[in-house]
Amino acid sequence: PHRVPVFTPPCPPGGAGARGPLDDTLLFDDTGTNLVDQRDRDTHDEAVFADADVVIEQEIANHRVACVPMECRATAAAFDGTRLTVWHSSQNAQRCRSTLADTLGISPDAIRVIVPDVGGGFGAKIGIDRDAIIVAWAAWKSRAAVRWAESRAENLVAMTQGRAQFNRVKLGGNRDGTITAYRLDVVQDAGAYPRTNTLAPVTCTMAPGVYDIPHVQTGFRTVVTNTTPVNKYRGAGRPEATAAIERAVDMFAVEIGMDPVEVRRRNFIAVDAFPFRSKTGARYDSGEYEATLDKVLGAADYPGLRAEQAARRDKGCVNVLGIGISVYVEMTGGGGETAKVTVDDKGRTTVLTGSSAQGQGHHTAWSMLVADELGVPMDLITVVHGDTELIPKAVGTYSSRSLQLGGSAVLKAASDVKNQARRHAADLLGVSVTDVAIDTNSGTWHAAGNPDCSLTWAQVVQHAPREISADAEFDSDQPTFPFGAHLAVVEVDTETGKTTLLRHVTVDDAGPVLNPILAEGQRHGGIAQGIAQALFEEVCYDEKGNPLNATLADYGTVTAADLPAFELEYGETPTDVNPLGIKGIGEAGTIGSTPAVQNAVVDAVAHLGVRHIDMPMTPSRVWAAIRGNGR
């Protein structure tokens, strides 16, 4: 039988070597192969590179990382003889219920799933894992209450992990800086038991990034290895695509002797080309890539940084400066979400949302939307999520979809409630419906031109036969494409290989900003996780698949002490895909920051002959790269 080599990612002592050996040992003898899926690997045409002045090729490891949510997985379940109730730390209660019903063979109506406050998910808590299903099964069979919570060590071994891609890039272009052809070949490590088939295809879809490249070729293989299963992790295929193309662009710039900023300028998709259909089939809704890059360069004082870098090199300083650029586009949302808005006879408003929060601030954001639409004070608005008894139909939270889809559903339901209330207000005021106005500042209804004679929401609802309520579902037939630019400034000690991140300047454009504090929080978290992957974090196994860093004493989780204060700038380019004009912001920081930091570290030591360093760029790995080039 044909045996496909398997990418396994052990960490040798000292951290040298980001990739494990390719090996043909079968994990499952009866399958005859370790190959799970593959696509488009036989369609590559070398002719597209024939006319390029320069062709660069590089193998790039986008190594495996742990999700490390603040709260590990936990589940409780109880069966009263009629209904099974499950409390679970998840990103979508409704998907959990469907999975439980299918697995246990009981009706979904006999299951209630409640998702209380959840301390972080990052994709690994989408749905329900086998561990939690066993807890539910045990409660169902024993007619007792059962609970389970994993330890941190168990979490680092058993929770699905992220990234774990091995990429080969080939980029061709001319010495005037134009890129003419790009190829991305992906090997996706699925772990021992594949949990998703979407990661490598998404990476291939987003392969060309923000660039208008005439020829783009992609292909992938997904293989099993003797390690923890890999699943979605903040960005889920998009960070890997950005890391590959942004490293390739920097390497091309070095090869032709051009500033990496100028190379990017010469290849951006033009503003007037949107909506733009990429060579891989994605419809980019809107973008202003060059303006975004210019804003970052201005905020960072790019010429001043380059001058300081040159001065340090001229003086022969041990601590050298590196500047890294990353310009990205990502894909968020798509699909639908549900909401219900109800105003009672006291003027209190309840919002039932299909979106499920794990710290993103949905309760605040949804209350702001309703307050703006209905004029109801935010302290009279209650937002409820994650209960299949109250919200039987929903999708949940992942892929940065919540505000653009869940928020649009809330806005749609609130608008329906307002239209219903308008009829009752007109009846009370003795005017036609078209002559009724609402003052959203005071939350009162009045006849047009006569604001002194007004009605409260409580009065309007009391006039109605019952509380005023509306269900809504918002569907989007395509995702949105947020974008941004990141600039990282690092200092590398050439004697020890230690990297210190001095500055991180970003513009993340996800359309209009509803709540700056919530948006900044999402950006802070994403940037921190992206930097952590570039510099610190890596899940390591030995050659037999035994985990080597299954505690936080061994795994390089980032802390606040490792990071500078982020310098955040905004872009607000709207989309036409939803009524809010909003795109997703939750994963943007993770996508833009990692290649910016990686490019910065390589840039810092490029004058010493270093061409590429794989992540994580630990001191030992950077030191080895420097010494391997004559220092």
XYZ file of C-alpha atoms in Angstrom:
631
model
C 0.000 0.000 0.000
C 1.026 3.585 -0.677
C 2.372 5.148 2.499
C 2.299 8.903 2.863
C 5.047 10.472 5.006
C 3.765 11.956 8.218
C 4.741 15.331 9.616
C 5.419 14.905 13.329
C 6.542 17.893 15.395
C 8.930 16.811 18.172
C 11.073 19.425 19.919
C 14.706 18.330 20.178
C 16.687 19.485 23.212
C 17.569 23.144 22.965
C 14.674 23.890 20.654
C 16.638 23.512 17.418
C 14.597 22.322 14.473
C 10.958 23.287 14.051
C 10.002 20.224 12.035
C 10.149 16.585 12.932
C 11.303 13.840 10.593
C 9.071 12.677 7.783
C 8.189 9.102 8.581
C 6.125 6.396 6.957
C 4.910 4.544 10.050
C 1.192 3.865 9.723
C -1.033 4.923 12.596
C -3.897 2.700 11.449
C -2.732 -0.412 9.645
C -6.104 -1.189 8.080
C -6.198 2.140 6.226
C -2.977 1.639 4.319
C -2.212 5.350 4.533
C -1.847 8.250 6.921
C -3.414 10.574 4.384
C -6.808 11.915 5.463
C -7.495 14.393 2.668
C -5.719 16.134 -0.185
C -6.532 18.585 -2.940
C -5.030 20.284 -6.003
C -1.504 18.943 -5.643
C -1.380 17.656 -9.231
C -2.381 20.941 -10.868
C 0.788 22.919 -10.229
C 2.284 24.461 -13.350
C 5.971 25.356 -13.216
C 5.579 27.501 -16.332
C 4.114 30.389 -14.300
C 7.526 30.894 -12.679
C 9.525 30.662 -15.915
C 9.595 34.389 -16.730
C 10.261 35.635 -13.184
C 13.550 37.453 -12.581
C 13.751 35.993 -9.085
C 12.181 32.894 -7.526
C 12.403 32.211 -3.804
C 11.411 28.990 -2.076
C 11.159 28.251 1.618
C 9.832 25.617 3.994
C 7.928 27.275 6.846
C 6.717 25.596 10.029
C 3.574 27.020 11.563
C 4.024 25.002 14.693
C 1.495 23.468 17.055
C 0.198 25.551 19.961
C -2.164 24.952 22.879
C -5.325 27.020 23.274
C -4.824 27.646 27.028
C -8.195 29.181 27.937
C -8.399 30.719 31.384
C -11.014 28.104 32.283
C -10.321 24.472 31.449
C -13.132 22.251 30.236
C -15.896 21.482 32.724
C -19.296 19.788 32.557
C -22.134 18.924 34.918
C -25.237 16.916 34.070
C -28.399 15.718 35.788
C -31.307 13.535 34.660
C -34.686 13.742 36.384
C -36.264 10.814 34.558
C -37.705 13.034 31.855
C -35.125 15.587 30.860
C -31.338 15.558 30.736
C -29.869 18.940 31.725
C -26.244 19.597 30.863
C -24.183 22.594 31.994
C -21.167 22.887 29.764
C -18.287 25.285 29.060
C -18.861 25.769 25.347
C -19.185 28.286 22.529
C -22.584 27.079 21.310
C -25.215 25.358 23.433
C -27.420 24.374 20.514
C -24.671 22.455 18.730
C -23.940 20.665 22.009
C -27.589 19.604 22.260
C -27.638 18.263 18.689
C -24.460 16.273 19.259
C -25.744 14.845 22.529
C -29.047 13.852 20.928
C -27.290 12.096 18.049
C -24.767 10.373 20.294
C -27.121 9.266 23.050
C -29.977 8.439 20.701
C -32.572 10.556 22.483
C -34.761 13.387 21.273
C -33.314 16.907 21.362
C -36.491 17.965 23.162
C -35.433 15.767 26.100
C -32.136 17.631 26.470
C -31.486 21.078 27.861
C -28.008 22.548 27.524
C -27.019 25.586 29.547
C -23.806 27.457 28.848
C -23.050 29.742 31.807
C -20.203 32.250 31.909
C -17.281 30.728 30.025
C -13.675 31.650 30.692
C -12.317 31.646 27.172
C -12.787 29.324 24.227
C -10.604 30.362 21.255
C -12.246 27.740 19.030
C -11.391 24.695 21.129
C -14.762 24.908 22.899
C -16.895 24.860 19.762
C -19.448 22.132 20.397
C -18.972 19.372 22.940
C -16.077 16.945 23.398
C -16.190 13.219 24.119
C -15.262 13.782 27.768
C -18.391 15.890 28.327
C -20.562 13.454 26.371
C -19.501 10.704 28.794
C -20.534 12.908 31.731
C -23.968 13.422 30.153
C -24.273 9.708 29.406
C -23.366 8.803 32.984
C -26.032 11.164 34.369
C -28.610 9.841 31.916
C -27.910 6.211 32.773
C -27.565 6.644 36.532
C -30.394 9.167 36.964
C -28.027 11.109 39.180
C -25.994 14.280 38.995
C -22.495 13.919 37.572
C -19.816 16.543 37.197
C -16.292 16.727 35.804
C -13.584 19.356 35.474
C -10.155 18.774 34.016
C -6.877 19.903 35.496
C -4.542 22.220 33.621
C -2.190 19.329 32.853
C -5.096 17.337 31.428
C -6.165 20.366 29.409
C -2.732 20.788 27.849
C -2.785 17.172 26.701
C -6.425 16.499 25.862
C -7.982 19.743 24.602
C -7.665 20.103 20.852
C -4.669 22.128 19.734
C -4.046 24.610 16.960
C -1.975 25.458 13.862
C 0.356 22.451 13.236
C 0.990 23.194 9.574
C 4.086 22.643 7.484
C 4.090 24.958 4.463
C 6.214 25.132 1.361
C 6.113 28.470 -0.426
C 7.396 29.438 -3.838
C 7.205 33.039 -5.007
C 8.350 34.510 -8.278
C 8.663 38.138 -9.303
C 10.627 40.797 -11.092
C 13.334 43.104 -9.860
C 10.958 46.053 -10.107
C 9.130 44.546 -7.123
C 6.105 43.033 -8.871
C 5.093 39.541 -7.787
C 4.005 37.383 -10.713
C 3.387 33.934 -9.219
C 2.879 32.319 -5.825
C 2.486 28.716 -4.736
C 1.499 27.439 -1.293
C 1.659 23.738 -0.518
C 0.244 22.809 2.890
C 0.748 19.739 5.040
C -1.799 19.833 7.880
C -1.104 17.721 10.956
C -4.524 16.531 12.126
C -3.283 14.707 15.207
C -4.283 11.123 15.915
C -8.018 11.534 15.288
C -9.089 14.235 12.809
C -11.643 16.659 14.207
C -12.049 19.071 11.285
C -11.443 19.142 7.537
C -11.555 22.917 7.097
C -8.175 24.223 8.264
C -6.008 23.487 5.215
C -8.720 24.496 2.704
C -9.153 27.848 4.468
C -5.396 28.401 4.401
C -5.412 27.735 0.672
C -8.359 30.083 0.095
C -6.581 32.933 1.879
C -3.168 32.146 0.350
C -2.683 35.317 -1.773
C -3.491 37.629 1.123
C -3.763 41.323 0.216
C -1.885 40.987 -3.074
C -3.098 40.989 -6.676
C -0.892 38.170 -7.935
C -1.559 36.982 -11.507
C -0.857 33.308 -10.803
C -1.695 31.606 -7.495
C -1.428 27.861 -6.946
C -2.392 26.004 -3.780
C -2.679 22.448 -2.620
C -2.774 20.531 0.622
C -2.448 17.201 2.348
C -3.987 16.468 5.734
C -2.319 13.625 7.620
C -2.693 11.861 10.943
C 0.092 11.788 13.523
C 0.488 10.245 16.966
C -0.389 13.482 18.782
C -3.362 15.346 20.261
C -6.043 16.151 17.654
C -5.840 19.560 15.979
C -8.933 21.715 15.547
C -9.879 25.351 15.172
C -7.833 27.850 17.161
C -8.193 31.634 16.988
C -7.913 32.344 13.272
C -8.304 28.722 12.144
C -6.391 28.579 8.866
C -6.154 32.307 8.207
C -3.080 33.041 10.396
C -1.231 30.235 8.657
C -1.940 31.726 5.219
C -0.838 35.197 6.313
C 2.328 33.893 7.957
C 3.306 32.092 4.745
C 2.725 34.930 2.265
C 4.157 37.642 4.518
C 7.372 35.696 5.084
C 7.614 35.027 1.365
C 7.174 38.716 0.520
C 9.912 39.716 2.973
C 12.277 37.111 1.575
C 11.551 38.307 -1.967
C 12.250 41.890 -0.914
C 15.636 40.901 0.517
C 16.478 38.966 -2.642
C 15.830 41.928 -4.957
C 17.286 44.502 -2.552
C 14.078 46.489 -2.077
C 12.429 47.760 1.097
C 9.675 45.299 2.103
C 7.242 48.203 2.439
C 7.782 49.179 -1.207
C 7.305 45.608 -2.413
C 3.974 45.483 -0.639
C 2.855 48.799 -2.125
C 3.541 47.577 -5.644
C 1.392 44.476 -5.255
C -1.626 45.532 -3.165
C -5.114 45.049 -4.550
C -6.212 48.501 -5.713
C -8.938 50.332 -3.787
C -11.120 50.671 -6.886
C -10.984 46.905 -7.526
C -13.395 46.042 -4.688
C -15.374 43.914 -4.438
C -12.422 41.826 -5.559
C -12.465 38.167 -6.547
C -9.171 36.585 -5.520
C -7.430 33.946 -7.608
C -8.531 31.363 -5.043
C -12.201 32.339 -5.368
C -12.804 34.520 -2.302
C -14.903 37.677 -2.751
C -13.191 40.413 -0.763
C -15.946 42.869 0.099
C -13.914 46.029 0.774
C -10.370 47.057 1.558
C -7.898 49.925 1.737
C -4.628 48.111 2.219
C -2.150 50.823 1.242
C -3.845 53.483 3.382
C -3.786 51.076 6.314
C -0.088 50.399 5.880
C 0.631 54.128 5.580
C -1.185 54.772 8.851
C 0.928 52.182 10.670
C 4.166 53.478 9.167
C 3.301 57.026 10.192
C 2.382 56.048 13.733
C 5.588 54.059 14.137
C 7.914 56.623 12.454
C 9.229 54.034 10.029
C 12.063 56.185 8.597
C 13.259 56.922 12.122
C 13.271 53.222 12.993
C 15.292 52.348 9.913
C 17.762 55.109 10.767
C 18.179 53.768 14.303
C 18.630 50.248 12.949
C 21.372 51.403 10.590
C 23.116 53.361 13.335
C 23.239 50.324 15.640
C 24.658 48.176 12.874
C 27.295 50.772 12.007
C 28.403 50.889 15.646
C 28.582 47.091 15.865
C 26.072 46.991 18.734
C 25.378 43.636 20.354
C 21.705 44.544 20.699
C 20.448 44.961 17.138
C 17.102 46.352 16.018
C 14.583 44.602 13.781
C 11.464 46.008 12.104
C 8.802 43.632 10.851
C 5.777 44.383 8.682
C 2.659 42.311 8.151
C -0.369 43.299 6.070
C -3.241 40.845 6.235
C -6.766 40.135 5.122
C -8.882 37.512 6.813
C -12.305 35.922 6.473
C -15.012 36.179 9.149
C -18.665 35.365 9.617
C -20.950 33.928 7.004
C -24.175 32.049 7.683
C -26.912 33.123 10.076
C -27.857 33.828 13.674
C -31.011 34.269 15.724
C -32.317 36.786 18.242
C -35.473 37.706 20.110
C -36.242 41.082 21.668
C -39.104 41.575 24.140
C -40.326 44.713 25.944
C -42.649 44.129 28.927
C -45.241 46.361 30.581
C -42.626 47.829 32.916
C -40.500 48.961 29.985
C -37.887 46.326 30.697
C -36.286 44.675 27.678
C -34.976 41.142 27.291
C -32.693 40.082 24.480
C -32.315 36.390 23.703
C -29.293 35.891 21.470
C -27.965 32.876 19.636
C -24.441 34.218 19.998
C -22.551 32.843 22.965
C -20.068 34.962 24.900
C -16.744 33.866 26.384
C -15.610 37.309 27.506
C -16.209 39.325 24.336
C -18.750 41.664 25.947
C -21.840 40.609 23.991
C -24.137 41.714 26.794
C -22.807 45.252 26.574
C -22.746 45.389 22.772
C -26.238 43.980 22.302
C -27.610 46.364 24.943
C -26.045 49.269 23.067
C -27.729 48.189 19.827
C -31.139 47.913 21.497
C -30.714 51.167 23.399
C -29.848 53.000 20.179
C -32.814 51.497 18.337
C -35.498 51.669 21.058
C -34.238 54.334 23.434
C -34.524 51.907 26.376
C -31.919 52.638 29.079
C -29.186 50.019 29.171
C -29.845 49.258 32.821
C -33.316 48.029 31.810
C -31.945 45.631 29.203
C -31.140 42.008 30.034
C -29.215 39.861 27.550
C -29.526 36.065 27.778
C -27.502 33.511 25.841
C -26.561 29.855 25.990
C -29.792 28.159 27.083
C -31.513 25.808 24.647
C -34.756 26.023 26.638
C -35.028 29.736 25.866
C -33.121 29.782 22.578
C -33.744 26.480 20.795
C -32.343 27.581 17.437
C -28.933 29.242 17.194
C -25.474 28.868 15.732
C -23.150 30.211 18.437
C -19.810 31.943 18.493
C -16.795 31.249 16.314
C -15.102 32.736 13.243
C -15.509 36.312 14.568
C -19.167 36.183 13.585
C -21.014 37.503 16.613
C -21.547 41.225 16.051
C -21.940 41.091 12.292
C -24.489 38.236 12.445
C -25.781 38.037 16.025
C -25.779 41.822 16.348
C -27.579 42.218 13.028
C -30.220 39.732 14.203
C -30.682 41.719 17.424
C -31.006 44.953 15.437
C -33.546 43.309 13.123
C -35.642 42.067 16.063
C -35.467 45.447 17.816
C -36.593 47.200 14.645
C -39.568 44.846 14.417
C -40.472 45.590 18.047
C -40.304 49.308 17.318
C -42.613 48.959 14.331
C -45.131 46.995 16.400
C -44.995 49.546 19.197
C -45.504 52.397 16.755
C -49.027 51.186 15.980
C -49.992 51.068 19.656
C -48.438 54.475 20.298
C -50.406 55.920 17.377
C -53.636 54.555 18.826
C -52.923 56.095 22.234
C -51.889 59.431 20.761
C -54.828 59.513 18.368
C -52.673 60.063 15.278
C -51.747 58.028 12.221
C -48.840 55.600 12.378
C -46.820 57.774 10.027
C -47.155 60.717 12.442
C -45.576 58.873 15.399
C -41.964 59.491 16.340
C -39.677 58.014 18.978
C -37.078 59.995 20.853
C -34.286 57.469 21.332
C -32.518 59.767 23.796
C -35.400 59.707 26.275
C -37.073 56.500 25.103
C -40.451 58.189 24.682
C -43.051 58.189 21.917
C -44.807 61.342 20.721
C -46.750 62.784 17.826
C -44.517 64.328 15.193
C -43.999 67.989 15.977
C -45.439 67.667 19.490
C -42.747 66.213 21.781
C -44.411 67.633 24.919
C -47.180 65.014 24.736
C -45.215 61.792 25.111
C -45.612 58.159 26.120
C -43.173 55.830 27.838
C -42.447 52.327 26.642
C -44.316 51.000 29.680
C -47.440 52.913 28.685
C -47.257 51.710 25.093
C -46.804 48.060 26.083
C -49.603 48.276 28.656
C -51.920 49.380 25.848
C -50.971 46.319 23.794
C -52.705 42.978 24.427
C -49.443 41.505 25.654
C -45.732 42.258 25.836
C -44.253 43.325 22.539
C -41.851 40.776 21.139
C -40.137 39.868 17.880
C -38.064 36.933 16.715
C -35.474 37.493 14.020
C -32.942 35.561 12.042
C -30.252 37.283 10.043
C -28.512 35.415 7.251
C -25.491 36.423 5.231
C -24.708 34.671 1.982
C -20.998 35.429 2.219
C -18.312 36.160 4.806
C -16.641 39.515 5.374
C -12.947 40.256 4.948
C -11.392 42.430 7.674
C -7.851 43.586 7.109
C -5.025 45.458 8.762
C -1.342 46.150 9.100
C 1.011 45.392 11.983
C 4.513 46.679 12.636
C 6.737 45.062 15.255
C 9.987 46.462 16.604
C 12.300 44.012 18.339
C 15.725 44.077 19.926
C 17.841 40.949 19.552
C 20.892 40.249 21.694
C 23.286 38.676 19.196
C 25.349 37.079 21.969
C 22.458 35.200 23.581
C 19.726 35.150 20.933
C 17.215 36.719 23.298
C 14.472 38.770 21.640
C 12.715 41.670 23.351
C 9.613 43.128 21.746
C 9.933 46.908 22.080
C 6.879 48.137 20.170
C 3.847 46.723 18.387
C 1.879 49.181 16.239
C -1.311 48.078 14.508
C -4.251 49.158 12.413
C -7.047 46.585 12.405
C -9.965 47.518 10.154
C -13.212 45.662 10.829
C -15.618 48.376 9.744
C -17.438 50.792 12.067
C -16.579 50.371 15.748
C -19.590 49.915 18.036
C -17.709 49.938 21.348
C -14.010 50.950 21.303
C -13.268 49.365 24.673
C -14.617 45.967 23.614
C -12.847 46.183 20.258
C -9.555 47.047 21.955
C -9.974 44.129 24.322
C -10.375 41.742 21.422
C -7.356 43.222 19.682
C -5.204 43.069 22.824
C -5.969 39.379 23.338
C -5.357 38.454 19.725
C -2.112 40.386 19.445
C -0.822 38.784 22.636
C -1.594 35.284 21.377
C 0.020 35.975 18.010
C 3.184 37.334 19.621
C 3.238 34.331 21.939
C 3.251 31.950 18.989
C 6.053 33.868 17.321
C 8.318 34.003 20.378
C 7.320 31.602 23.148
C 4.664 28.946 22.642
C 5.092 25.474 21.161
C 3.531 22.131 22.046
C 6.315 19.548 21.990
C 6.298 15.760 21.682
C 9.036 13.174 21.558
C 9.358 10.772 18.631
C 6.793 8.420 20.189
C 4.167 11.103 20.650
C 4.696 11.633 24.381
C 3.995 15.249 25.403
C 7.036 17.074 26.728
C 5.451 20.240 28.125
C 2.113 19.379 29.681
C 2.206 21.965 32.467
C 2.389 25.735 32.489
C 5.796 25.388 34.095
C 7.011 23.910 30.799
C 4.740 25.497 28.198
C 5.710 29.034 27.178
C 2.473 30.913 27.783
C 2.819 34.652 27.343
C 2.372 37.021 30.299
C 1.875 40.773 30.526
C 5.513 41.133 31.564
C 6.587 39.814 28.157
C 4.704 42.488 26.211
C 4.935 46.229 25.582
C 1.896 48.493 25.576
C 0.275 48.002 22.184
C -0.128 51.056 19.975
C -3.546 50.724 18.371
C -4.861 52.734 15.439
C -8.239 52.207 13.773
C -9.581 51.898 10.267
C -13.344 51.755 9.718
C -13.967 50.604 6.158
C -17.578 49.348 6.047
C -18.910 46.255 4.326
C -22.098 45.860 2.308
C -22.727 42.376 3.683
C -24.769 43.357 6.773
C -26.783 46.390 7.916
C -24.231 47.359 10.557
C -21.426 47.517 7.992
C -19.344 45.537 10.478
C -16.751 42.811 10.041
C -15.234 40.502 12.664
C -12.502 41.743 15.025
C -11.972 38.811 17.401
C -9.199 37.043 15.508
C -7.547 39.926 13.668
C -4.758 40.502 16.176
C -3.711 36.859 16.080
C -3.433 36.944 12.294
C -1.449 40.143 11.876
C 0.923 40.008 14.819
C 2.670 36.662 14.342
C 4.304 37.322 10.941
C 5.127 40.910 11.914
C 7.167 39.668 14.879
C 8.741 36.831 12.892
C 9.730 39.240 10.125
C 11.142 41.642 12.720
C 13.414 39.032 14.303
C 14.730 37.867 10.930
C 15.205 41.513 9.893
C 17.219 42.185 13.047
C 19.867 39.599 12.144
C 19.580 39.695 8.343
C 22.854 41.628 8.076
C 24.551 38.616 9.672
C 23.452 36.394 6.785
C 20.316 34.928 8.383
C 17.615 34.300 5.772
C 14.866 32.617 7.790
C 14.149 31.406 11.335
C 11.197 29.212 12.153
C 8.878 29.956 15.046
C 8.890 30.008 17.984
C 11.900 32.263 17.850
C 13.332 31.228 21.172
C 16.778 32.457 22.258
C 18.346 29.082 21.479
C 16.852 29.003 17.979
C 17.883 32.591 17.193
C 21.350 32.030 18.644
C 21.764 28.876 16.541
C 20.706 30.750 13.395
C 23.277 33.491 14.062
C 26.068 31.026 14.811
C 25.138 29.000 11.758
C 25.902 32.034 9.638
C 29.370 32.770 10.920
C 28.754 34.741 14.099
